[in-house]
Amino acid sequence: MCGIVAVIGSRQAAPLLLEGLKQLEYRGYDSSGLATIDTTSNQIPSRLICKRAKGKLLNLRNLVDTSGSPGRLGIGHTRWATHGRPDEKNAHPQIDSAGNIAVVQNGIIENHVLLRRSLEAEGVEFASETDTEVIPHLISKELKLLKQVGRKSSGAMLLEAVRRVSLKLNGAYAIAVIWNEAPDALVVARRKAPLLIGLGEGEFLCASDTPALAGFTRTILPMQDGEVALLTPLGIELYDQHGDRQKRSPSVLRDSEQIVNKRNFRHFMLKEIYEQPETASLWIERHLPEGLPSESPVALPFDASFYKGVEKIEILACGTSRHAAMVGAYLLEQFSGIPTSVFYASEFRYAAPPLSPHTLTIGVSQSGETADTLAALSMEAKRRDSLGDPDYASRQLGITNRPESSISRQVTNIIDIGAGIEVGVAATKTFLGQLLAFYGLAINFAAKRKSRSDEEIKKLIEEIRTVPKHLTLMLETHNELSEELSHQFSDTQDVIFLGRGINYPIALEGALKLKEVSYIHAEGYPAGEMKHGPIALLDHKVAVISIANQGIVFDKVLSNVQEAKAREARLIGVAPETIETEIFDSLMPLPVVSELISPLLSLIPMQLLSYHIAANRGLDIDQPRNLAKTVTVE
Ligand code: G6P
């Protein structure tokens, strides 16, 4: 959700900014821009150059190539529109009226309307519809005041101005600011939105996410909530919101946190779908080593006290993560015997259920930055704290693919799903990683609580160990099959996904994937619910994709499918390869596995079919319209 990059050093800033923005384009891609401070003409003050372009980053690159943007200090932005249409004037950087101060922002300034009104009352004219534009105007005002006192260097003045302004801003944001009168100063600040400082040799690069630092540095200093930093060629000065100097050591990024390339795949989404056998193998290697004690058969980073006394679980998540949470809830209830509820994080924030004791709260977020999930977790922490729940901190768990993200700083216990960076906006391998995390958690809870026998637990573990092999085989057959089937969808406008029990969330995920990348209207339903409404939609133009795995609801799903067949809908079955039925028009075969592990496999046809339908339609699969991978706004 918007990506920001900023650089100061000895090299030309614009190429570094464009490279960093390319790596962050998954965060937003409806417009982009950059600003640099040009000191080449020795003119005082130096010149602020700002370039912005609507559409993909390529447009900005062409603009910079043709018109130039010299300077060794600069800031850049790739936008996912929240306030104001995606056009040139609303792209960032936003600048003050005199054109001396430039600001890029990721997040939302919630009180921008009030701030805007009071600035307008003072005669400030706004040039954009963005919430961000208030920031350069406010900084300009503060700088005028500071100049009157005039005892500080220009860099220190800019730092102080940004610190003062950040105290006036409500919301979640990360900003980077440059000023033509401070050609050696880059000021950055963050509150509730991510921002990392990368330490290079004689240069610094700040960014919203680690891929932007690839090839630049592996040494990073993640900024903490409310901090403001002044970066100069001489070093970093870090302050908290009160202006007190902070000292912290940098950390080193793992390779997997930086590397993003498509290898030989046409799209990141396909590459990431194909990486799933490896995601599962790595997970098994790390979490299911042989020889663990029977009371803790899965290696997770918690001690016995984490599991003790949990009577209820609540899970907060959005989008695909919520679907993983629903499979998790099924496992935690049906396998481990713990009552579990799943909430949309965005709803939970404003309508949380009454508190009950001994509850474990789990936040699921592949990015670890989703504003709604973080806010819901933090609200729940405050609620419990105010009621004096003594073990609340240890009763919070985050499941994420980004252990260096905000969720890890907010929550005591973390399961790192370790799927490696996912670039495609539509989540695929991180979904599998989240599911596996829930299997691990459910198994350990079942073992501790003795809700399942050792044999049942052992059997489930053995089945999970077979998943990478099944996934590899399925990718081979299903890729071709999905490609063939996708041609039947060239005119399709509505698709219904059906599933029951543990596969109902997979039906929801199938519908979400298809909507996200192909823009076809799709809905997921529990198969038994179809007769209560959706059946009215069915005719020969509608496709119904039904997950029917062997298990307690197998025959039920088949009967539900018959009802669709009677309405002439086109039926695609995601069902065991051994199934003996003529009911489906097409079959996407599943290996014969237990119902309990079937979601780990039935996700493959959902992902591949969506991918190929979108590819056939020539769509921008890795960057679907209006979507962003990391949603740092409410
Ligand atoms: C966005 C992404 C989805 C993702 C959702 C939740 O909408 O496009 O793919 O499922 O956010 O993101 P999270 O990072 O919290 O899992």
XYZ file of C-alpha atoms and ligand atoms in Angstrom:
650
model
C 0.000 0.000 0.000
C 2.219 2.763 -1.321
C 5.940 2.228 -1.160
C 8.473 4.846 -0.202
C 12.191 4.991 -0.875
C 14.693 7.675 0.051
C 18.425 7.899 -0.468
C 21.347 10.093 0.530
C 24.976 9.434 -0.389
C 27.605 9.902 -3.036
C 25.865 8.327 -6.013
C 23.111 9.802 -8.187
C 19.846 9.295 -6.321
C 17.341 8.921 -9.187
C 18.580 5.531 -10.527
C 18.709 4.140 -6.964
C 15.217 5.423 -6.258
C 13.824 3.944 -9.472
C 15.442 0.586 -8.714
C 14.065 0.610 -5.165
C 10.596 1.597 -6.403
C 10.659 -1.251 -8.913
C 11.066 -3.684 -6.027
C 8.221 -2.007 -4.145
C 5.819 -1.733 -7.069
C 3.771 -4.604 -5.581
C 2.711 -2.136 -2.865
C 0.988 0.235 -5.281
C 1.225 0.957 -8.951
C -1.293 3.550 -10.018
C 1.234 6.404 -10.141
C 4.736 7.179 -8.966
C 7.151 10.029 -8.470
C 10.482 11.172 -7.149
C 12.201 14.357 -6.044
C 15.888 15.171 -5.820
C 17.948 18.119 -4.638
C 20.193 19.345 -7.428
C 23.406 20.905 -6.127
C 25.306 20.805 -9.429
C 24.858 24.465 -10.322
C 26.214 25.647 -6.943
C 23.143 27.821 -6.792
C 22.040 28.754 -3.242
C 19.626 27.546 -2.203
C 19.825 24.354 -4.253
C 17.077 23.363 -6.668
C 14.325 20.899 -5.775
C 13.343 18.794 -8.776
C 10.098 16.834 -8.683
C 8.859 14.345 -11.318
C 5.574 12.505 -11.172
C 3.746 10.241 -13.586
C 0.407 8.500 -13.713
C 0.368 4.723 -14.255
C 3.155 2.210 -14.002
C 6.686 3.006 -12.902
C 7.893 2.758 -16.472
C 6.205 6.116 -17.162
C 8.209 7.763 -14.405
C 11.399 6.094 -15.599
C 10.824 7.463 -19.123
C 10.126 10.924 -17.739
C 13.307 10.906 -15.651
C 15.313 9.543 -18.583
C 14.158 12.317 -20.888
C 14.115 15.283 -18.507
C 16.706 14.281 -15.866
C 16.611 14.538 -12.094
C 20.162 15.095 -10.863
C 21.171 15.035 -7.199
C 22.607 12.746 -4.537
C 19.682 13.171 -2.195
C 16.184 12.090 -3.159
C 12.861 10.528 -2.230
C 10.529 8.307 -4.288
C 7.037 6.883 -4.069
C 4.808 4.316 -5.718
C 1.144 4.987 -5.016
C -2.009 3.045 -4.216
C -4.628 5.794 -4.232
C -6.580 6.474 -1.048
C -7.330 10.213 -1.218
C -7.770 11.547 -4.709
C -7.785 9.887 -8.103
C -4.640 8.248 -9.408
C -3.339 11.101 -11.538
C -0.215 13.232 -11.796
C -1.240 15.954 -9.358
C -2.156 13.458 -6.645
C 1.013 11.414 -7.108
C 3.795 11.883 -4.572
C 6.079 13.662 -3.785
C 3.758 16.390 -2.587
C 5.358 19.799 -2.258
C 4.793 23.055 -0.349
C 3.531 26.207 -2.102
C 7.029 27.545 -2.737
C 8.193 24.229 -4.188
C 11.068 23.914 -1.714
C 9.971 20.981 0.443
C 9.020 17.550 -0.890
C 7.318 14.754 1.034
C 6.444 11.137 0.247
C 4.047 9.304 2.521
C 2.795 5.752 2.982
C -0.352 5.472 5.101
C -3.229 7.792 5.904
C -3.330 11.107 7.718
C -6.695 10.753 9.401
C -7.034 14.368 10.529
C -6.016 15.834 7.167
C -9.379 17.541 6.607
C -9.077 19.613 9.789
C -5.438 20.406 9.107
C -6.252 21.370 5.544
C -9.068 23.688 6.619
C -6.904 25.554 9.089
C -4.078 25.912 6.549
C -6.547 27.140 3.926
C -7.879 29.660 6.441
C -4.325 30.990 6.656
C -4.243 31.401 2.884
C -2.450 28.212 1.828
C -3.572 26.969 -1.591
C -3.696 23.246 -2.117
C -2.706 21.695 -5.418
C -3.911 18.121 -4.854
C -6.712 16.115 -3.265
C -4.293 14.063 -1.163
C -4.164 13.786 2.602
C -0.371 14.018 2.304
C -0.229 17.586 0.999
C -0.882 19.018 4.454
C 2.557 17.745 5.521
C 4.827 19.905 3.300
C 2.682 22.957 4.083
C 2.915 22.305 7.827
C 6.660 21.708 7.618
C 7.068 24.958 5.710
C 5.253 26.796 8.511
C 7.438 25.224 11.196
C 10.595 26.007 9.250
C 9.623 29.661 9.047
C 9.297 29.728 12.844
C 12.573 27.883 13.376
C 14.380 30.187 10.982
C 13.341 33.158 13.077
C 15.194 31.611 16.028
C 17.876 30.545 13.579
C 20.470 28.831 15.776
C 20.361 25.397 14.185
C 21.867 23.943 11.021
C 19.409 23.518 8.171
C 19.387 19.711 8.664
C 18.651 20.060 12.387
C 15.890 22.571 11.576
C 14.280 20.171 9.113
C 14.465 17.376 11.684
C 12.826 19.524 14.345
C 10.147 20.745 11.931
C 9.252 17.184 10.913
C 9.188 16.052 14.548
C 6.830 18.878 15.486
C 4.583 18.233 12.494
C 4.449 14.496 13.154
C 2.972 15.256 16.574
C 0.082 16.970 14.793
C -0.665 14.061 12.465
C -3.134 11.343 13.398
C -3.203 7.994 11.636
C -0.665 5.459 10.460
C 2.099 6.771 8.242
C 5.730 6.704 7.200
C 7.222 9.798 5.580
C 10.448 10.956 3.957
C 11.185 14.658 3.549
C 13.752 16.777 1.725
C 14.247 20.569 1.634
C 16.233 22.530 -0.902
C 17.904 24.557 1.846
C 19.229 21.377 3.471
C 20.961 19.599 0.579
C 22.753 17.224 2.970
C 19.762 16.161 5.029
C 17.140 13.494 4.624
C 14.509 13.313 7.349
C 12.268 10.278 7.803
C 9.585 9.464 10.362
C 7.127 6.682 11.025
C 4.063 5.890 13.057
C 2.328 2.515 12.680
C 3.554 2.108 9.080
C 6.831 0.370 8.284
C 10.103 2.110 7.500
C 13.588 0.647 7.406
C 16.922 2.417 7.160
C 19.504 0.531 5.096
C 23.142 1.307 5.902
C 25.361 1.255 2.803
C 28.945 2.434 2.374
C 28.810 6.182 2.711
C 25.137 6.157 1.828
C 21.764 5.391 3.375
C 18.622 4.109 1.744
C 15.293 4.103 3.550
C 12.383 2.013 2.345
C 8.996 0.606 3.260
C 10.164 -2.969 2.747
C 13.313 -5.048 2.462
C 13.267 -5.915 -1.281
C 14.027 -2.252 -2.046
C 17.369 -2.732 -0.306
C 18.428 -5.668 -2.523
C 21.872 -5.032 -3.967
C 22.288 -1.978 -1.750
C 22.879 -3.361 1.715
C 21.938 -6.157 4.100
C 22.499 -4.036 7.186
C 19.290 -2.447 8.376
C 17.899 -0.404 11.198
C 14.111 -0.796 11.400
C 12.595 2.418 12.766
C 10.283 2.132 15.718
C 6.896 3.688 16.221
C 7.005 7.463 16.608
C 10.686 7.807 15.713
C 12.179 10.530 13.523
C 15.625 10.270 11.931
C 18.053 12.697 10.338
C 20.318 11.096 7.762
C 23.342 12.964 6.471
C 26.458 11.741 4.661
C 28.045 11.636 8.132
C 25.578 9.301 9.806
C 22.185 8.692 11.384
C 20.626 10.581 14.254
C 17.594 8.814 15.617
C 15.096 10.470 17.984
C 11.858 9.487 19.652
C 8.780 11.686 19.317
C 9.857 13.787 22.321
C 13.171 14.603 20.682
C 15.256 12.273 22.892
C 18.180 10.654 21.090
C 17.841 6.881 20.576
C 20.716 4.424 20.195
C 20.250 0.997 18.619
C 22.434 -1.468 16.764
C 21.536 -2.416 13.206
C 20.617 -5.977 12.241
C 21.457 -8.080 9.190
C 18.867 -9.262 6.671
C 18.643 -12.883 5.573
C 19.020 -13.460 1.819
C 15.439 -14.696 1.573
C 14.197 -11.316 2.764
C 15.658 -9.580 -0.249
C 15.751 -11.803 -3.283
C 12.968 -11.201 -5.744
C 13.201 -12.408 -9.310
C 10.865 -14.285 -11.601
C 13.370 -16.922 -12.724
C 11.883 -18.446 -15.884
C 8.267 -17.900 -14.980
C 6.038 -15.453 -16.822
C 4.625 -14.111 -13.584
C 5.545 -14.065 -9.925
C 2.200 -15.655 -9.131
C 3.020 -18.775 -11.157
C 6.532 -18.918 -9.734
C 5.167 -18.687 -6.226
C 2.550 -21.371 -6.887
C 5.399 -23.602 -8.052
C 7.442 -22.841 -4.949
C 4.870 -24.496 -2.714
C 6.426 -27.984 -2.553
C 9.557 -26.238 -1.262
C 7.526 -24.144 1.197
C 6.056 -27.369 2.583
C 9.396 -29.242 2.629
C 11.130 -26.430 4.474
C 8.301 -26.206 6.950
C 8.461 -29.954 7.600
C 12.248 -29.810 7.958
C 12.027 -27.017 10.508
C 8.979 -28.035 12.470
C 8.598 -31.789 12.145
C 12.046 -33.168 12.880
C 12.117 -36.827 13.978
C 12.390 -37.686 17.626
C 10.402 -34.918 19.305
C 8.575 -35.884 22.529
C 4.980 -37.068 22.150
C 3.636 -34.155 24.245
C 5.200 -31.646 21.827
C 5.479 -33.318 18.422
C 5.827 -30.074 16.441
C 8.842 -27.803 16.942
C 7.356 -24.373 17.613
C 9.139 -21.581 19.481
C 7.038 -21.748 22.663
C 7.379 -23.512 25.976
C 4.694 -25.510 27.775
C 3.248 -22.433 29.509
C 2.071 -21.109 26.135
C -0.355 -24.003 25.704
C -1.396 -24.311 29.322
C -4.872 -23.259 30.373
C -6.048 -22.012 26.949
C -9.811 -22.446 26.897
C -10.719 -20.400 23.873
C -9.030 -19.014 20.768
C -9.896 -15.936 18.720
C -8.236 -15.329 15.368
C -8.042 -11.921 13.680
C -7.134 -11.613 10.009
C -8.042 -10.168 6.597
C -8.338 -11.535 3.061
C -6.522 -14.752 2.308
C -5.097 -14.852 5.828
C -8.637 -15.033 7.137
C -9.309 -18.069 4.973
C -6.211 -19.752 6.414
C -7.528 -18.824 9.853
C -10.839 -20.547 9.067
C -9.053 -23.796 8.217
C -7.065 -23.233 11.419
C -10.251 -22.820 13.427
C -11.616 -26.071 12.011
C -8.444 -27.897 13.092
C -8.272 -26.256 16.516
C -11.881 -27.137 17.218
C -12.247 -30.520 15.554
C -8.771 -31.902 16.166
C -7.656 -30.117 19.329
C -11.053 -29.525 20.923
C -10.662 -25.792 21.630
C -13.578 -23.453 20.837
C -12.228 -21.065 18.216
C -13.693 -18.021 16.468
C -12.389 -16.209 13.406
C -13.007 -12.496 12.913
C -12.485 -10.036 10.116
C -9.900 -7.815 11.809
C -11.632 -4.741 10.367
C -14.923 -5.702 12.039
C -13.392 -6.847 15.308
C -11.929 -3.375 15.856
C -15.381 -1.898 16.259
C -17.466 -4.825 17.478
C -15.326 -7.152 19.561
C -17.133 -9.857 21.520
C -17.246 -9.649 25.325
C -13.943 -10.675 26.886
C -13.610 -14.157 28.248
C -10.711 -15.419 30.343
C -7.984 -17.841 29.227
C -8.303 -16.818 25.589
C -5.450 -17.000 23.103
C -5.572 -14.222 20.488
C -3.954 -14.992 17.138
C -3.271 -12.413 14.421
C -2.567 -13.826 10.959
C -0.880 -11.622 8.383
C 1.553 -12.632 5.663
C 2.931 -9.082 5.471
C 2.786 -8.431 9.196
C 1.772 -4.872 8.319
C -1.979 -5.001 7.651
C -3.361 -1.973 9.488
C -6.668 -3.578 10.466
C -5.032 -6.689 11.882
C -2.428 -4.723 13.837
C -5.049 -2.333 15.190
C -7.375 -5.180 16.203
C -4.527 -6.937 18.031
C -3.501 -3.781 19.791
C -7.076 -2.969 20.779
C -7.496 -6.452 22.220
C -4.215 -6.121 24.145
C -5.411 -2.856 25.699
C -8.824 -4.304 26.574
C -7.283 -7.248 28.378
C -4.655 -5.179 30.058
C -7.269 -2.779 31.420
C -9.136 -5.735 32.907
C -5.966 -6.934 34.589
C -5.651 -10.195 32.628
C -2.256 -11.276 34.053
C -1.106 -13.608 31.295
C -2.398 -11.669 28.353
C 1.002 -10.864 26.805
C 1.889 -14.554 26.629
C -1.560 -15.273 25.174
C -0.936 -13.391 21.941
C 0.420 -15.018 18.829
C 1.247 -13.687 15.372
C 1.513 -15.908 12.291
C 3.472 -14.100 9.598
C 5.854 -14.465 6.692
C 7.767 -11.342 7.716
C 9.288 -11.841 11.155
C 10.939 -8.408 10.940
C 7.568 -6.680 10.410
C 5.387 -4.635 12.751
C 3.366 -7.623 14.002
C 6.551 -9.096 15.503
C 7.179 -5.921 17.420
C 3.608 -5.901 18.660
C 3.004 -9.507 19.664
C 5.021 -11.649 22.094
C 4.887 -14.992 20.274
C 5.491 -15.421 16.561
C 5.305 -18.301 14.118
C 7.437 -17.418 11.103
C 5.968 -19.353 8.182
C 9.290 -18.957 6.325
C 7.819 -19.004 2.811
C 10.327 -16.459 1.421
C 9.308 -13.170 -0.154
C 6.026 -13.282 -2.038
C 5.735 -10.620 -4.727
C 2.508 -11.530 -6.549
C -0.287 -9.510 -4.983
C -2.505 -12.599 -4.871
C -1.235 -14.653 -1.947
C -0.393 -18.276 -2.791
C 2.619 -19.812 -1.074
C 2.083 -17.702 2.041
C -1.439 -19.153 2.260
C 0.025 -22.659 2.292
C 2.578 -21.534 4.902
C -0.183 -20.137 7.110
C -2.161 -23.369 6.815
C 0.881 -25.396 7.837
C 1.410 -23.142 10.852
C -2.140 -23.925 11.962
C -1.620 -27.665 11.486
C 1.463 -27.401 13.727
C -0.379 -25.441 16.368
C -3.407 -27.756 16.339
C -1.210 -30.844 16.650
C 0.681 -29.460 19.644
C -2.533 -28.376 21.353
C -4.067 -31.806 20.716
C -0.964 -33.497 22.125
C -0.883 -31.331 25.269
C -4.591 -31.621 25.913
C -4.753 -35.286 24.952
C -7.750 -34.508 22.784
C -6.352 -37.008 20.256
C -4.503 -40.269 20.747
C -0.787 -40.554 19.971
C -1.711 -42.730 16.971
C -4.067 -40.129 15.520
C -1.434 -37.439 15.954
C 1.256 -39.616 14.430
C -0.992 -40.410 11.471
C -1.657 -36.726 10.785
C 2.053 -35.927 10.986
C 2.897 -38.759 8.601
C 0.299 -37.458 6.169
C 1.698 -33.930 6.358
C 5.097 -35.349 5.497
C 3.653 -36.604 2.182
C 2.389 -33.145 1.187
C 5.495 -31.899 -0.732
C 5.435 -35.054 -2.902
C 1.714 -34.683 -3.651
C 2.114 -30.983 -4.393
C 4.914 -31.656 -6.873
C 2.855 -34.253 -8.739
C -0.254 -32.097 -8.698
C 1.568 -29.086 -10.126
C 2.611 -31.171 -13.119
C -0.885 -32.350 -13.991
C -2.915 -29.387 -12.816
C -0.937 -26.736 -14.619
C -1.749 -28.294 -17.973
C -5.296 -29.141 -16.981
C -6.008 -25.630 -15.708
C -4.577 -24.100 -18.836
C -6.891 -26.257 -20.988
C -9.922 -25.560 -18.809
C -9.239 -21.840 -18.684
C -10.249 -21.498 -22.353
C -13.826 -22.398 -21.381
C -13.898 -19.259 -19.230
C -13.341 -16.656 -21.925
C -16.957 -15.407 -21.688
C -17.745 -16.498 -18.146
C -19.071 -13.789 -15.885
C -20.019 -15.685 -12.728
C -18.411 -18.572 -10.926
C -19.583 -20.254 -7.754
C -17.159 -22.197 -5.573
C -18.600 -24.822 -3.256
C -16.950 -26.644 -0.378
C -17.931 -28.035 2.994
C -16.279 -28.524 6.343
C -12.535 -28.030 6.246
C -12.707 -27.274 2.513
C -15.274 -24.504 2.784
C -12.527 -21.898 3.402
C -10.716 -23.263 0.328
C -13.860 -22.553 -1.724
C -13.807 -18.993 -0.346
C -10.137 -18.700 -1.214
C -10.783 -20.051 -4.731
C -13.414 -17.358 -5.272
C -11.138 -14.645 -3.873
C -8.207 -15.708 -6.072
C -10.377 -15.696 -9.188
C -11.833 -12.256 -8.397
C -8.432 -10.796 -7.585
C -6.585 -11.779 -10.734
C -9.252 -12.334 -13.420
C -11.909 -9.756 -12.336
C -14.599 -12.417 -12.821
C -17.387 -12.251 -10.279
C -17.017 -15.253 -7.976
C -18.565 -16.358 -4.702
C -17.653 -19.111 -2.301
C -20.395 -20.953 -0.403
C -20.679 -23.873 1.943
C -22.182 -26.392 -0.492
C -25.256 -26.995 1.677
C -26.121 -23.311 1.580
C -26.493 -23.094 -2.178
C -30.171 -24.003 -2.135
C -30.870 -21.040 0.155
C -30.244 -18.368 -2.444
C -27.293 -18.742 -4.796
C -29.096 -21.474 -6.710
C -31.286 -18.719 -8.187
C -28.248 -17.565 -10.163
C -27.573 -20.853 -11.859
C -28.000 -21.476 -15.571
C -25.791 -22.785 -18.374
C -23.667 -19.613 -18.316
C -22.567 -20.053 -14.705
C -19.636 -22.273 -13.739
C -19.705 -24.153 -10.436
C -16.421 -25.401 -9.016
C -17.003 -27.895 -6.290
C -14.456 -29.285 -3.837
C -15.584 -32.789 -2.917
C -12.957 -34.671 -0.990
C -13.503 -38.078 0.569
C -14.657 -37.683 4.169
C -17.696 -37.053 6.315
C -19.273 -34.550 3.937
C -18.336 -36.244 0.650
C -21.785 -37.620 -0.237
C -23.421 -34.412 0.957
C -21.329 -32.320 -1.421
C -22.148 -34.640 -4.299
C -25.879 -34.224 -3.606
C -25.457 -30.442 -3.520
C -23.668 -30.649 -6.847
C -26.586 -32.604 -8.323
C -28.803 -29.638 -7.505
C -26.517 -27.410 -9.586
C -26.422 -29.955 -12.388
C -30.217 -29.918 -12.571
C -29.982 -26.157 -13.291
C -27.609 -26.754 -16.225
C -24.612 -25.098 -14.574
C -21.172 -26.104 -15.901
C -19.651 -28.310 -13.201
C -15.997 -28.675 -12.388
C -15.122 -31.124 -9.642
C -12.063 -30.908 -7.449
C -12.399 -34.465 -6.255
C -10.439 -37.684 -5.662
C -8.910 -39.143 -8.801
C -10.694 -42.418 -8.004
C -14.161 -40.889 -7.958
C -16.746 -42.865 -9.871
C -19.278 -40.369 -11.010
C -20.349 -38.847 -14.269
C -21.690 -35.832 -12.528
C -18.849 -33.394 -13.303
C -18.287 -31.922 -16.739
C -14.579 -31.726 -15.878
C -12.544 -33.216 -13.077
C -9.508 -31.701 -11.401
C -8.226 -34.783 -9.596
C -6.991 -34.799 -6.013
C -4.756 -37.560 -4.699
C -6.518 -39.849 -2.244
C -5.697 -38.351 1.150
C -7.568 -37.899 4.400
C -10.091 -35.102 4.599
C -8.021 -33.490 7.332
C -5.041 -32.676 5.125
C -7.002 -32.151 1.898
C -6.965 -28.303 2.085
C -3.183 -28.424 1.686
C -3.753 -29.923 -1.757
C -7.148 -28.656 -2.913
C -5.687 -25.129 -2.970
C -3.571 -26.000 -6.040
C -6.411 -26.189 -8.627
C -7.919 -22.997 -7.134
C -4.684 -21.079 -7.655
C -3.753 -22.502 -11.065
C -7.200 -22.122 -12.582
C -7.393 -18.471 -11.482
C -3.915 -17.865 -12.815
C -4.592 -19.355 -16.257
C -7.989 -17.698 -16.658
C -6.343 -14.328 -15.957
C -3.373 -15.139 -18.226
C -5.776 -16.005 -21.057
C -7.462 -12.686 -20.637
C -4.069 -10.976 -20.877
C -4.381 -9.352 -17.462
C -1.717 -7.888 -15.232
C -1.612 -10.874 -12.918
C 1.065 -9.768 -10.463
C -0.396 -6.308 -10.058
C -4.175 -6.587 -10.376
C -6.086 -3.345 -10.638
C -6.973 -1.583 -7.379
C -5.203 -4.138 -5.168
C -2.074 -3.936 -3.055
C -0.145 -6.622 -1.280
C 0.442 -4.755 1.934
C -2.589 -2.844 3.106
C -1.356 -0.338 5.641
C -4.548 1.721 5.648
C -7.792 1.070 7.456
C -4.403 -7.630 0.804
C -3.752 -8.635 -0.117
C -4.286 -10.030 0.187
C -4.098 -10.367 1.646
C -4.726 -9.302 2.563
C -4.309 -9.508 3.998
O -5.744 -7.472 0.496
O -3.990 -8.288 -1.464
O -3.596 -10.977 -0.604
O -4.684 -11.596 1.902
O -4.263 -8.013 2.184
O -2.933 -9.290 4.084
P -1.997 -9.866 5.198
O -0.642 -9.323 4.874
O -2.484 -9.342 6.504
O -2.046 -11.335 5.145
